[in-house]
Amino acid sequence: MQHQVTAYIALGSNQGDRRDFLDRAIQALQEHPDIEVTQVSSFHETSAVGGPPGQPSFLNAAAELETDLSARELLDALLEVERTLGRIRRERHGPRTIDLDLLLYDDQVIQEPGLIVPHPAMHERWFVLKPLAEIAPQVIHPLLDATIHDLLEQLDQKLPEALPVQEAPVATGISEKLPADEISGSSISLSPREATKTLSRELTGLRALVTGATGGIGRAIAVELAAGGADVLVHGRRKDVAQELAGLLQEVGIQSQVLLADLAEPEHCRQFVEQAWQTWNGLDIWINNAGADILTGASARWPFERKLDELLDVDLMATVLMSREVGRLMKAQGHGVLVNMGWDQAETGMEGDSGQLFGAVKGAVMAFSKSLALTLAPEVRVNCLAPGWIRTAWGSGASARWQERVQKETPLGRWGTPEDVAAVTRWLVSPAAQFITGQIIRVNGGAVR
């Protein structure tokens, strides 16, 4: 028989009578035969982060529960309360009548499909830690080995000074089993992070993966997405370089892990998608950036046929297979963004072997991306970037003739940088681009030929 445990949950609402929805959720939990609500925090108002722009602000709280239910059974009970109160899951971080998250279940660490405890992002969310610290300041996070009070202090040190707190009426509606004098006075406060950094951290809470992230454009994209607040899975083939990047990304306050895979084999691609999806129980952003290098090193001396095979395997086949599988999973979860990597001169043509090779392969990626966008709409957006002359490894060592050609063909008069491509990628996966899908976006300094 399951022994009684103490669990902590987060509550939030930003639709309708928010305070009433929170009260009704707590009341519904109290009425469950295997749950007792023993503490409820104050209410705190915070601006919405991620999801569609212009959402109403949230009213947040935390509650302590005593229960005989297993963690999975408790999660099911929370989801049933959400369903009863009209929660509809259309898009990640979208408006909702009620949001109930299982934060802690005793001191257990659980990582199962659809169930991760402790909540993987709770230590980064002011609107979770602030109310939780009121009712459980000395409870220890079982993975971070720090109290909730200490985690809140650490987060506050990273943020601007808190804004003034405004008093609000006390919450009611759970007096049958929870005495009124045990409920903290409700207050409204603006999270300093959400109040001042919403625009600069517009990807907060989103889970991203970047293939080929250990150098050049891929590395710049991973850094840019992390700067926007997204958690980033780093893909590469060199473990040391990938781990160095993941450590760098973690320094800006996001989660980052390394996944190694050789994408030249179709079966490896399928296994990689499954592993990536299970790592964080879903993904919101997938960037297919990995590509074969046939321009530098020993590969530059390969015959045409071998170069073509390499590009077909990595740039085309891997992109197609992973996009289809990730797109299927994203469509099933109800949201997601895919970005593939094309080439601007695939549409206009370029002389020589390299022009023929990249034109054929990247042109196929671009055409595929348009069709996939139609297949996955409206739940999933699919777009394709078409970089022009970008100063990656080959560009840095290009001859004076090529340096002159780049400046001549680029109206803005310079090489593009990986950071130029990364900045467009960040916008493209953000809520600001929510009406953009099926497009080929040139990042090439205005070149039109």
Short mmCIF file of C-alpha atoms in Angstrom, two decimals:
data_model
loop_
_atom_site.label_atom_id
_atom_site.label_comp_id
_atom_site.label_asym_id
_atom_site.label_seq_id
_atom_site.Cartn_x
_atom_site.Cartn_y
_atom_site.Cartn_z
CA MET A 1 0.00 0.00 0.00
CA GLN A 2 1.27 3.46 -0.91
CA HIS A 3 2.36 5.39 2.22
CA GLN A 4 1.35 9.02 2.61
CA VAL A 5 3.75 11.55 1.13
CA THR A 6 4.03 15.32 0.95
CA ALA A 7 3.86 16.88 -2.49
CA TYR A 8 4.03 20.47 -3.73
CA ILE A 9 2.25 21.89 -6.76
CA ALA A 10 2.20 25.20 -8.63
CA LEU A 11 -1.08 26.80 -9.71
CA GLY A 12 -1.64 29.48 -12.32
CA SER A 13 -4.47 31.12 -14.29
CA ASN A 14 -4.69 33.95 -16.82
CA GLN A 15 -8.22 33.57 -18.19
CA GLY A 16 -11.57 34.65 -16.80
CA ASP A 17 -11.90 35.09 -13.03
CA ARG A 18 -8.39 33.92 -12.22
CA ARG A 19 -8.80 33.98 -8.44
CA ASP A 20 -11.99 31.95 -8.71
CA PHE A 21 -10.29 29.35 -10.92
CA LEU A 22 -7.47 28.97 -8.38
CA ASP A 23 -9.94 28.61 -5.52
CA ARG A 24 -11.99 26.07 -7.45
CA ALA A 25 -8.88 24.05 -8.27
CA ILE A 26 -7.86 23.92 -4.63
CA GLN A 27 -11.40 23.01 -3.62
CA ALA A 28 -11.48 20.19 -6.19
CA LEU A 29 -8.22 18.79 -4.83
CA GLN A 30 -9.58 18.98 -1.27
CA GLU A 31 -12.60 16.98 -2.32
CA HIS A 32 -10.46 14.18 -3.75
CA PRO A 33 -10.64 11.23 -1.32
CA ASP A 34 -6.87 10.64 -1.40
CA ILE A 35 -5.64 14.24 -1.26
CA GLU A 36 -5.53 16.75 1.59
CA VAL A 37 -4.51 20.36 0.93
CA THR A 38 -2.51 21.43 3.97
CA GLN A 39 -1.05 24.82 2.93
CA VAL A 40 -1.70 27.43 0.26
CA SER A 41 0.54 30.40 -0.50
CA SER A 42 -0.32 33.98 -1.30
CA PHE A 43 -1.36 34.83 -4.85
CA HIS A 44 1.20 36.62 -7.05
CA GLU A 45 0.61 38.30 -10.39
CA THR A 46 3.21 37.87 -13.13
CA SER A 47 3.28 38.74 -16.82
CA ALA A 48 2.99 35.87 -19.31
CA VAL A 49 6.24 34.52 -20.75
CA GLY A 50 6.49 32.72 -24.09
CA GLY A 51 3.48 31.68 -26.14
CA PRO A 52 1.47 34.16 -28.17
CA PRO A 53 2.07 37.87 -27.44
CA GLY A 54 -0.48 40.03 -25.65
CA GLN A 55 -1.64 37.43 -23.14
CA PRO A 56 -3.22 38.57 -19.85
CA SER A 57 -0.99 38.32 -16.79
CA PHE A 58 -1.06 35.24 -14.58
CA LEU A 59 -2.18 34.78 -11.01
CA ASN A 60 0.13 32.20 -9.42
CA ALA A 61 0.22 30.25 -6.17
CA ALA A 62 1.70 27.12 -4.62
CA ALA A 63 0.10 24.44 -2.45
CA GLU A 64 1.24 21.65 -0.17
CA LEU A 65 -0.57 18.32 -0.43
CA GLU A 66 -0.65 15.16 1.66
CA THR A 67 -1.60 12.14 -0.44
CA ASP A 68 -1.65 8.36 -0.68
CA LEU A 69 -1.51 8.55 -4.48
CA SER A 70 1.56 7.60 -6.45
CA ALA A 71 3.25 10.41 -8.38
CA ARG A 72 1.66 9.21 -11.61
CA GLU A 73 -1.78 9.00 -9.98
CA LEU A 74 -1.36 12.47 -8.50
CA LEU A 75 -0.40 13.88 -11.90
CA ASP A 76 -3.50 12.26 -13.40
CA ALA A 77 -5.61 13.87 -10.67
CA LEU A 78 -4.13 17.29 -11.45
CA LEU A 79 -4.83 16.84 -15.16
CA GLU A 80 -8.41 15.85 -14.40
CA VAL A 81 -8.93 19.04 -12.37
CA GLU A 82 -7.53 21.05 -15.29
CA ARG A 83 -9.92 19.30 -17.66
CA THR A 84 -12.88 19.90 -15.37
CA LEU A 85 -12.07 23.61 -15.16
CA GLY A 86 -11.89 24.00 -18.94
CA ARG A 87 -8.15 23.78 -19.63
CA ILE A 88 -7.58 23.35 -23.37
CA ARG A 89 -4.02 22.63 -24.54
CA ARG A 90 -3.77 24.38 -27.91
CA GLU A 91 -0.19 25.68 -27.74
CA ARG A 92 2.70 25.73 -25.33
CA HIS A 93 2.52 28.68 -22.91
CA GLY A 94 -0.83 29.73 -24.34
CA PRO A 95 -3.65 31.24 -22.25
CA ARG A 96 -5.31 28.84 -19.82
CA THR A 97 -8.05 28.84 -17.22
CA ILE A 98 -5.93 26.76 -14.88
CA ASP A 99 -2.44 25.30 -14.89
CA LEU A 100 -1.43 22.72 -12.25
CA ASP A 101 2.20 21.54 -12.20
CA LEU A 102 3.63 18.83 -9.94
CA LEU A 103 6.81 20.36 -8.51
CA LEU A 104 7.99 17.96 -5.81
CA TYR A 105 6.84 14.52 -4.70
CA ASP A 106 8.46 13.85 -1.32
CA ASP A 107 12.21 13.62 -2.00
CA GLN A 108 11.80 11.40 -5.03
CA VAL A 109 13.50 11.85 -8.40
CA ILE A 110 11.35 10.47 -11.23
CA GLN A 111 12.11 10.55 -14.95
CA GLU A 112 9.49 8.70 -16.95
CA PRO A 113 7.66 9.47 -20.20
CA GLY A 114 5.21 12.24 -19.33
CA LEU A 115 6.39 12.51 -15.70
CA ILE A 116 9.50 14.34 -14.52
CA VAL A 117 9.93 15.17 -10.82
CA PRO A 118 11.25 17.53 -9.56
CA HIS A 119 9.80 19.85 -12.18
CA PRO A 120 12.80 20.49 -14.48
CA ALA A 121 12.39 24.28 -14.66
CA MET A 122 11.09 25.13 -11.18
CA HIS A 123 14.42 26.52 -9.95
CA GLU A 124 14.46 29.05 -12.84
CA ARG A 125 10.94 30.38 -12.37
CA TRP A 126 10.39 33.24 -9.96
CA PHE A 127 6.62 32.80 -10.14
CA VAL A 128 7.08 29.23 -8.85
CA LEU A 129 9.77 29.78 -6.21
CA LYS A 130 8.25 32.93 -4.69
CA PRO A 131 4.95 31.36 -3.56
CA LEU A 132 6.59 28.00 -2.81
CA ALA A 133 9.12 29.65 -0.49
CA GLU A 134 6.22 31.00 1.59
CA ILE A 135 4.98 27.53 2.51
CA ALA A 136 8.09 25.35 2.12
CA PRO A 137 11.22 27.49 2.60
CA GLN A 138 13.33 24.69 4.12
CA VAL A 139 12.27 21.90 1.78
CA ILE A 140 15.32 20.64 -0.13
CA HIS A 141 15.38 20.21 -3.90
CA PRO A 142 16.51 16.56 -4.25
CA LEU A 143 18.69 17.19 -7.29
CA LEU A 144 20.14 20.62 -6.54
CA ASP A 145 20.67 19.94 -2.81
CA ALA A 146 19.48 23.43 -1.90
CA THR A 147 16.46 24.68 0.00
CA ILE A 148 13.63 26.48 -1.78
CA HIS A 149 14.56 29.62 0.17
CA ASP A 150 18.15 29.42 -1.08
CA LEU A 151 17.05 28.78 -4.67
CA LEU A 152 14.84 31.86 -4.55
CA GLU A 153 17.68 33.96 -3.15
CA GLN A 154 20.01 32.72 -5.88
CA LEU A 155 17.46 33.61 -8.55
CA ASP A 156 16.78 37.02 -7.02
CA GLN A 157 20.49 37.83 -7.17
CA LYS A 158 20.36 37.37 -10.95
CA LEU A 159 17.38 39.70 -11.32
CA PRO A 160 16.77 43.43 -10.95
CA GLU A 161 15.31 44.66 -7.67
CA ALA A 162 11.77 43.48 -7.05
CA LEU A 163 9.00 45.92 -7.87
CA PRO A 164 6.63 47.13 -5.12
CA VAL A 165 4.00 44.70 -3.90
CA GLN A 166 0.36 45.69 -4.01
CA GLU A 167 -2.08 44.24 -1.52
CA ALA A 168 -5.08 42.30 -2.80
CA PRO A 169 -8.09 40.60 -1.22
CA VAL A 170 -7.57 37.31 0.61
CA ALA A 171 -8.44 34.19 -1.35
CA THR A 172 -11.44 32.22 -0.17
CA GLY A 173 -13.32 29.11 -1.14
CA ILE A 174 -11.46 26.25 0.60
CA SER A 175 -12.72 26.69 4.16
CA GLU A 176 -14.42 23.30 4.45
CA LYS A 177 -11.19 21.38 5.07
CA LEU A 178 -8.59 24.15 5.32
CA PRO A 179 -9.12 26.75 8.10
CA ALA A 180 -9.12 30.32 6.90
CA ASP A 181 -6.36 31.32 9.32
CA GLU A 182 -4.02 28.86 7.60
CA ILE A 183 -4.30 30.68 4.27
CA SER A 184 -1.75 33.45 3.71
CA GLY A 185 -3.10 36.87 2.81
CA SER A 186 -3.22 37.10 -0.97
CA SER A 187 -0.95 39.66 -2.59
CA ILE A 188 -0.13 40.72 -6.13
CA SER A 189 3.49 41.27 -7.13
CA LEU A 190 5.23 41.54 -10.47
CA SER A 191 8.10 39.14 -10.99
CA PRO A 192 11.22 41.22 -11.62
CA ARG A 193 12.34 38.79 -14.31
CA GLU A 194 8.99 38.79 -16.10
CA ALA A 195 8.40 42.51 -15.66
CA THR A 196 11.74 43.63 -17.07
CA LYS A 197 13.03 40.84 -19.29
CA THR A 198 10.01 39.54 -21.18
CA LEU A 199 11.10 41.10 -24.46
CA SER A 200 14.73 40.00 -24.16
CA ARG A 201 13.88 36.47 -22.95
CA GLU A 202 10.97 35.76 -25.28
CA LEU A 203 11.87 32.07 -25.62
CA THR A 204 11.81 31.33 -21.89
CA GLY A 205 10.38 27.89 -21.17
CA LEU A 206 10.77 26.60 -24.74
CA ARG A 207 12.81 23.45 -25.43
CA ALA A 208 15.08 23.58 -28.47
CA LEU A 209 17.48 21.28 -30.29
CA VAL A 210 20.16 22.40 -32.75
CA THR A 211 21.90 19.83 -34.93
CA GLY A 212 25.47 20.55 -35.91
CA ALA A 213 25.76 22.92 -32.96
CA THR A 214 29.47 22.54 -32.25
CA GLY A 215 30.72 25.09 -34.75
CA GLY A 216 29.93 27.88 -37.19
CA ILE A 217 26.28 28.71 -37.77
CA GLY A 218 24.99 25.95 -35.49
CA ARG A 219 26.98 27.16 -32.50
CA ALA A 220 25.83 30.75 -33.07
CA ILE A 221 22.19 29.58 -33.24
CA ALA A 222 22.50 27.61 -30.00
CA VAL A 223 24.00 30.62 -28.23
CA GLU A 224 21.30 32.95 -29.59
CA LEU A 225 18.41 30.67 -28.59
CA ALA A 226 19.86 30.35 -25.09
CA ALA A 227 20.15 34.13 -24.89
CA GLY A 228 16.43 34.24 -25.69
CA GLY A 229 15.72 31.99 -22.69
CA ALA A 230 15.26 28.64 -24.47
CA ASP A 231 16.66 25.42 -23.04
CA VAL A 232 18.96 23.93 -25.68
CA LEU A 233 19.96 20.39 -26.57
CA VAL A 234 23.37 20.51 -28.25
CA HIS A 235 24.02 17.99 -31.03
CA GLY A 236 27.43 17.21 -32.43
CA ARG A 237 29.93 14.43 -33.04
CA ARG A 238 32.75 15.71 -30.81
CA LYS A 239 31.89 15.19 -27.15
CA ASP A 240 34.45 17.61 -25.72
CA VAL A 241 33.39 20.51 -27.95
CA ALA A 242 29.69 19.83 -27.37
CA GLN A 243 30.14 19.71 -23.60
CA GLU A 244 32.10 22.95 -23.65
CA LEU A 245 29.24 24.65 -25.48
CA ALA A 246 26.59 23.19 -23.15
CA GLY A 247 28.51 24.55 -20.17
CA LEU A 248 28.67 27.98 -21.78
CA LEU A 249 24.93 27.97 -22.40
CA GLN A 250 24.16 26.96 -18.82
CA GLU A 251 25.95 30.06 -17.61
CA VAL A 252 23.09 32.23 -18.94
CA GLY A 253 20.62 30.39 -16.71
CA ILE A 254 19.10 27.81 -19.05
CA GLN A 255 19.22 24.02 -19.23
CA SER A 256 21.52 22.44 -21.78
CA GLN A 257 22.50 18.84 -22.48
CA VAL A 258 24.63 17.10 -25.09
CA LEU A 259 23.40 14.47 -27.56
CA LEU A 260 25.97 12.85 -29.86
CA ALA A 261 25.00 11.20 -33.13
CA ASP A 262 26.30 10.52 -36.64
CA LEU A 263 23.42 11.59 -38.87
CA ALA A 264 24.76 9.98 -42.04
CA GLU A 265 22.81 6.78 -41.29
CA PRO A 266 18.98 6.80 -41.53
CA GLU A 267 18.57 4.48 -38.53
CA HIS A 268 20.78 6.77 -36.43
CA CYS A 269 18.52 9.68 -37.37
CA ARG A 270 15.41 7.88 -36.12
CA GLN A 271 17.12 6.84 -32.89
CA PHE A 272 18.41 10.37 -32.39
CA VAL A 273 14.94 11.91 -32.71
CA GLU A 274 13.53 9.43 -30.19
CA GLN A 275 16.33 10.11 -27.72
CA ALA A 276 16.04 13.88 -28.12
CA TRP A 277 12.26 13.86 -27.70
CA GLN A 278 12.42 11.76 -24.53
CA THR A 279 15.19 13.83 -22.94
CA TRP A 280 12.83 16.67 -21.97
CA ASN A 281 9.53 14.93 -22.67
CA GLY A 282 8.98 16.85 -25.90
CA LEU A 283 10.51 19.72 -27.86
CA ASP A 284 9.20 23.06 -29.10
CA ILE A 285 11.96 24.03 -31.54
CA TRP A 286 14.04 21.86 -33.88
CA ILE A 287 16.82 23.36 -36.01
CA ASN A 288 18.23 21.13 -38.78
CA ASN A 289 21.59 22.81 -39.23
CA ALA A 290 23.97 19.84 -39.53
CA GLY A 291 25.69 19.61 -42.88
CA ALA A 292 28.59 17.80 -44.49
CA ASP A 293 31.81 19.77 -44.94
CA ILE A 294 33.09 19.12 -48.46
CA LEU A 295 34.97 22.40 -48.84
CA THR A 296 37.79 22.17 -46.27
CA GLY A 297 40.29 19.56 -45.17
CA ALA A 298 40.72 16.22 -46.88
CA SER A 299 37.10 16.20 -48.09
CA ALA A 300 37.84 19.12 -50.40
CA ARG A 301 39.88 16.69 -52.53
CA TRP A 302 37.18 14.03 -52.78
CA PRO A 303 35.77 13.23 -56.24
CA PHE A 304 32.43 14.77 -57.21
CA GLU A 305 30.46 11.54 -56.66
CA ARG A 306 31.71 11.09 -53.08
CA LYS A 307 30.95 14.69 -52.21
CA LEU A 308 27.44 14.26 -53.60
CA ASP A 309 26.86 11.09 -51.58
CA GLU A 310 27.97 12.85 -48.38
CA LEU A 311 25.69 15.83 -48.98
CA LEU A 312 22.76 13.62 -49.87
CA ASP A 313 23.18 11.58 -46.67
CA VAL A 314 23.69 14.42 -44.18
CA ASP A 315 22.21 17.59 -45.64
CA LEU A 316 19.21 16.05 -47.42
CA MET A 317 18.31 12.58 -46.14
CA ALA A 318 18.89 13.38 -42.46
CA THR A 319 16.96 16.64 -42.75
CA VAL A 320 14.01 14.94 -44.45
CA LEU A 321 13.83 11.95 -42.12
CA MET A 322 14.23 13.93 -38.89
CA SER A 323 11.86 16.69 -40.01
CA ARG A 324 9.14 14.18 -40.81
CA GLU A 325 9.50 12.35 -37.49
CA VAL A 326 9.84 15.47 -35.33
CA GLY A 327 7.01 17.10 -37.24
CA ARG A 328 4.76 14.12 -36.51
CA LEU A 329 5.54 14.34 -32.79
CA MET A 330 5.07 18.11 -32.70
CA LYS A 331 1.76 17.91 -34.51
CA ALA A 332 0.56 15.32 -31.99
CA GLN A 333 1.53 17.56 -29.07
CA GLY A 334 -0.23 20.49 -30.75
CA HIS A 335 2.63 22.92 -31.41
CA GLY A 336 6.20 23.27 -32.62
CA VAL A 337 8.59 25.07 -34.97
CA LEU A 338 10.98 23.48 -37.46
CA VAL A 339 13.75 25.34 -39.28
CA ASN A 340 15.81 23.77 -42.08
CA MET A 341 18.91 25.07 -43.79
CA GLY A 342 19.00 25.83 -47.51
CA TRP A 343 21.26 28.03 -49.68
CA ASP A 344 20.40 31.27 -51.42
CA GLN A 345 22.09 30.41 -54.72
CA ALA A 346 20.19 27.13 -55.03
CA GLU A 347 17.44 29.27 -56.53
CA THR A 348 19.65 31.35 -58.82
CA GLY A 349 22.50 29.00 -59.70
CA MET A 350 26.28 29.18 -59.33
CA GLU A 351 28.91 27.88 -61.71
CA GLY A 352 31.28 25.03 -60.85
CA ASP A 353 31.13 21.73 -59.00
CA SER A 354 30.21 23.30 -55.67
CA GLY A 355 27.35 25.21 -57.22
CA GLN A 356 25.98 22.03 -58.77
CA LEU A 357 26.40 20.02 -55.58
CA PHE A 358 24.87 22.49 -53.15
CA GLY A 359 22.29 23.67 -55.66
CA ALA A 360 20.90 20.16 -56.10
CA VAL A 361 20.92 19.20 -52.43
CA LYS A 362 19.90 22.49 -50.80
CA GLY A 363 17.31 23.12 -53.50
CA ALA A 364 15.72 19.81 -52.53
CA VAL A 365 15.74 20.80 -48.84
CA MET A 366 14.00 24.08 -49.66
CA ALA A 367 11.31 22.42 -51.80
CA PHE A 368 10.75 19.74 -49.15
CA SER A 369 10.37 22.37 -46.41
CA LYS A 370 7.54 24.09 -48.28
CA SER A 371 5.62 20.85 -48.70
CA LEU A 372 6.21 19.81 -45.10
CA ALA A 373 4.86 23.17 -43.92
CA LEU A 374 1.59 22.46 -45.73
CA THR A 375 1.46 18.97 -44.26
CA LEU A 376 1.99 20.03 -40.64
CA ALA A 377 -0.06 23.25 -40.54
CA PRO A 378 -1.62 24.70 -38.50
CA GLU A 379 -0.06 23.11 -35.41
CA VAL A 380 3.56 23.21 -36.59
CA ARG A 381 5.41 25.96 -38.45
CA VAL A 382 8.15 24.97 -40.92
CA ASN A 383 10.51 27.44 -42.57
CA CYS A 384 13.85 27.30 -44.33
CA LEU A 385 16.77 29.70 -44.06
CA ALA A 386 18.86 30.33 -47.17
CA PRO A 387 22.18 31.83 -46.07
CA GLY A 388 24.37 33.54 -48.63
CA TRP A 389 28.06 34.26 -48.25
CA ILE A 390 28.61 33.50 -44.55
CA ARG A 391 32.12 33.64 -43.12
CA THR A 392 32.43 30.13 -41.69
CA ALA A 393 35.59 27.98 -41.82
CA TRP A 394 35.82 28.08 -45.62
CA GLY A 395 35.11 31.78 -45.87
CA SER A 396 37.79 32.67 -43.33
CA GLY A 397 40.45 31.08 -45.52
CA ALA A 398 39.08 32.02 -48.93
CA SER A 399 41.42 33.56 -51.49
CA ALA A 400 41.59 37.27 -52.30
CA ARG A 401 39.60 36.57 -55.49
CA TRP A 402 36.76 35.09 -53.48
CA GLN A 403 36.90 37.90 -50.92
CA GLU A 404 36.48 40.40 -53.75
CA ARG A 405 33.66 38.38 -55.31
CA VAL A 406 31.72 38.24 -52.05
CA GLN A 407 31.84 42.01 -51.59
CA LYS A 408 30.85 42.57 -55.21
CA GLU A 409 27.85 40.20 -55.07
CA THR A 410 26.57 41.36 -51.66
CA PRO A 411 24.80 44.74 -51.69
CA LEU A 412 25.63 45.30 -48.02
CA GLY A 413 29.28 44.95 -48.96
CA ARG A 414 30.50 42.36 -46.49
CA TRP A 415 30.49 38.72 -45.54
CA GLY A 416 27.60 37.58 -43.44
CA THR A 417 28.40 36.10 -40.03
CA PRO A 418 27.02 33.07 -38.22
CA GLU A 419 25.52 35.54 -35.76
CA ASP A 420 23.54 37.16 -38.61
CA VAL A 421 21.92 33.80 -39.36
CA ALA A 422 21.37 33.09 -35.67
CA ALA A 423 19.54 36.38 -35.12
CA VAL A 424 17.07 35.58 -37.90
CA THR A 425 16.62 32.06 -36.50
CA ARG A 426 15.76 33.41 -33.06
CA TRP A 427 13.09 35.68 -34.52
CA LEU A 428 11.72 32.92 -36.74
CA VAL A 429 11.10 30.51 -33.83
CA SER A 430 9.69 33.21 -31.54
CA PRO A 431 6.05 34.20 -31.00
CA ALA A 432 6.76 37.32 -33.08
CA ALA A 433 6.86 35.13 -36.22
CA GLN A 434 3.78 33.05 -35.41
CA PHE A 435 2.17 33.87 -38.80
CA ILE A 436 5.22 32.79 -40.81
CA THR A 437 5.38 29.27 -42.26
CA GLY A 438 6.39 27.61 -45.54
CA GLN A 439 8.86 30.41 -46.36
CA ILE A 440 12.40 30.49 -47.70
CA ILE A 441 14.14 33.36 -45.92
CA ARG A 442 17.35 34.60 -47.48
CA VAL A 443 20.05 35.78 -45.08
CA ASN A 444 22.45 37.13 -47.68
CA GLY A 445 22.95 40.87 -47.40
CA GLY A 446 20.53 41.64 -50.21
CA ALA A 447 22.01 39.51 -53.00
CA VAL A 448 19.40 38.94 -55.68
CA ARG A 449 21.21 37.21 -58.56
#
